[in-house]
Amino acid sequence: MSIQNQQTKLNIGLFGFGVVGESLYKVLQSNSSLNAQISKVCIKHPEKKRNAPAELFTTNPEDILKDESINVVVELIDDSEAALHIVSTALSNKKAVVSANKKLIAEHQGSLLELQQIYNTPFLYESACCASIPVIRNLEEYYDNDLLQGINGIVNGSTNYILTRISEDGLDFAQALKLAQDEGFAESNPALDVEGKDAVNKLTILLTHAYGLVTHPETIVHTGIHKLHEEDAIYAKEKGYEIKLVAQAKKLEDGKIAAFVLPQFLKKDSQLYNVRNEYNGVIIESGLADKQFFYGKGAGGFPTASAVLSDLSALRYDYRYEYKKLRYQQPAELSNDFYLRVYVSFDALFQVPHEIFEHIDEWSSNNRRCSVVGIIHFSKLVNNDWWKQNNTSLLVLPEAIVPYTPKKSVQKERELVFA
Ligand code: HSE
């Protein structure tokens, strides 16, 4: 059924009735001008109490996927493998699909692109990145690959919320995480948030729309906030920094893309410094416009539902992603050939493989913790997890990617420091 018409009713089959699904339902119930209604909701746990009439619910996906009167499938579940089946079947049945499932989209970009092409059916997912901030359509439509110099973003609301509660209210990690879960910001498996997996899934999607770079999230260096040590927070306070989990992509001189998700110390002059709680912020750097800053709620029922609604209304004018950078331009490649200024902290000096540092800027040691600030070649973080073992924590300094020419005296410098 074509929905390329303002008059055609959007007859929605919804998968999932969690925080976002229920918010979407409430908005559509109270707003008839949208000419859209949810006619069936597929759920996994029928025993849970729901704030909607019982006859709306089913546990059988086919009740939606095989119902010809349903012209749009909205997929808001947390199981990415089940979601792949739902989305693939819906697209092959020529139903438009709106999804918020960043894990699904990031991990299966190749096959999802193929399905959209084969069945010529729209698949929209603005809510999958930064919830209420319209960043995907912006990257897709507005920025030319050549002009887009970089993206720096706080793209996970839960970790930002946790870091804010720890720094402002003095909560410990477990208390802050519990609050993020109670507020409905965290994934049902919160390890996805705190270990940086949700953020790297989002960065993977942004890379496709920014640079036509289609990759798997596991190929991107990432970690979360779970390894941060209280001495790192003390260091940040002394220097006047805020710690944030930042997803970054930067076009290097050779045209390749540096990309990673790592905790970072930020100075007051960064727009991301003041992004607090579940808010997200994205700085887009372009050749002509310099820096532009997008800010908004990155998690939660209504902020996420707002992006789902925007996709639903885009279906009316048959909007679909053209994947312009992928189709009409030379897609970019990832690079590991650049230098980062990092801070590494660890329980004892002997635990750090000191040969990884090209240059040491500063180091300190007390009876609780030792830390080194210096420059490393990014490749030292790839396929090598020295920096994730032995209670080690690694953060990027505010300047992150730095120009550096290796010097011959490096060995001597390292010996002096670690003697
Ligand atoms: N768990 C995610 C977050 C939800 O905290 O950002 C929104 O994608």
Coordinates of N, CA and C and ligand atoms in Angstrom, one line a residue, residues 102 155-158 185-187 193 198 202 298-299, ligand 1:
K102 N 19.8 0.8 17.0 CA 21.2 1.1 16.6 C 22.0 -0.1 16.4
V155 N 27.1 10.8 22.4 CA 26.0 10.2 21.7 C 25.3 9.1 22.5
N156 N 25.7 9.0 23.8 CA 25.0 8.0 24.7 C 24.6 8.8 25.9
G157 N 23.2 8.8 26.1 CA 22.6 9.6 27.2 C 22.9 9.0 28.5
S158 N 22.9 7.6 28.6 CA 23.1 7.0 29.9 C 24.4 7.3 30.5
F185 N 16.7 5.4 30.5 CA 17.7 5.8 29.5 C 18.5 4.7 29.1
A186 N 18.8 3.7 30.0 CA 19.8 2.7 29.7 C 19.2 1.6 28.9
E187 N 20.0 0.9 28.2 CA 19.6 -0.3 27.4 C 19.2 -1.4 28.4
D193 N 25.7 0.3 27.2 CA 25.9 1.7 27.4 C 27.3 1.9 28.0
D198 N 27.0 0.9 22.7 CA 25.9 1.7 22.1 C 26.5 2.9 21.4
K202 N 26.3 3.8 17.3 CA 25.8 5.1 16.7 C 26.9 5.7 15.8
G298 N 19.2 12.9 24.4 CA 19.7 11.7 23.7 C 19.1 10.4 24.1
A299 N 18.2 10.4 25.1 CA 17.6 9.2 25.5 C 16.3 9.6 26.2
Ligands
HSE1 N1 20.7 3.7 26.0 C1 20.7 4.7 25.0 C2 21.4 5.9 25.6 C3 19.3 5.1 24.6 O1 21.6 6.0 26.8 O2 21.8 6.8 24.8 C4 19.2 6.0 23.5 O3 19.8 5.5 22.3

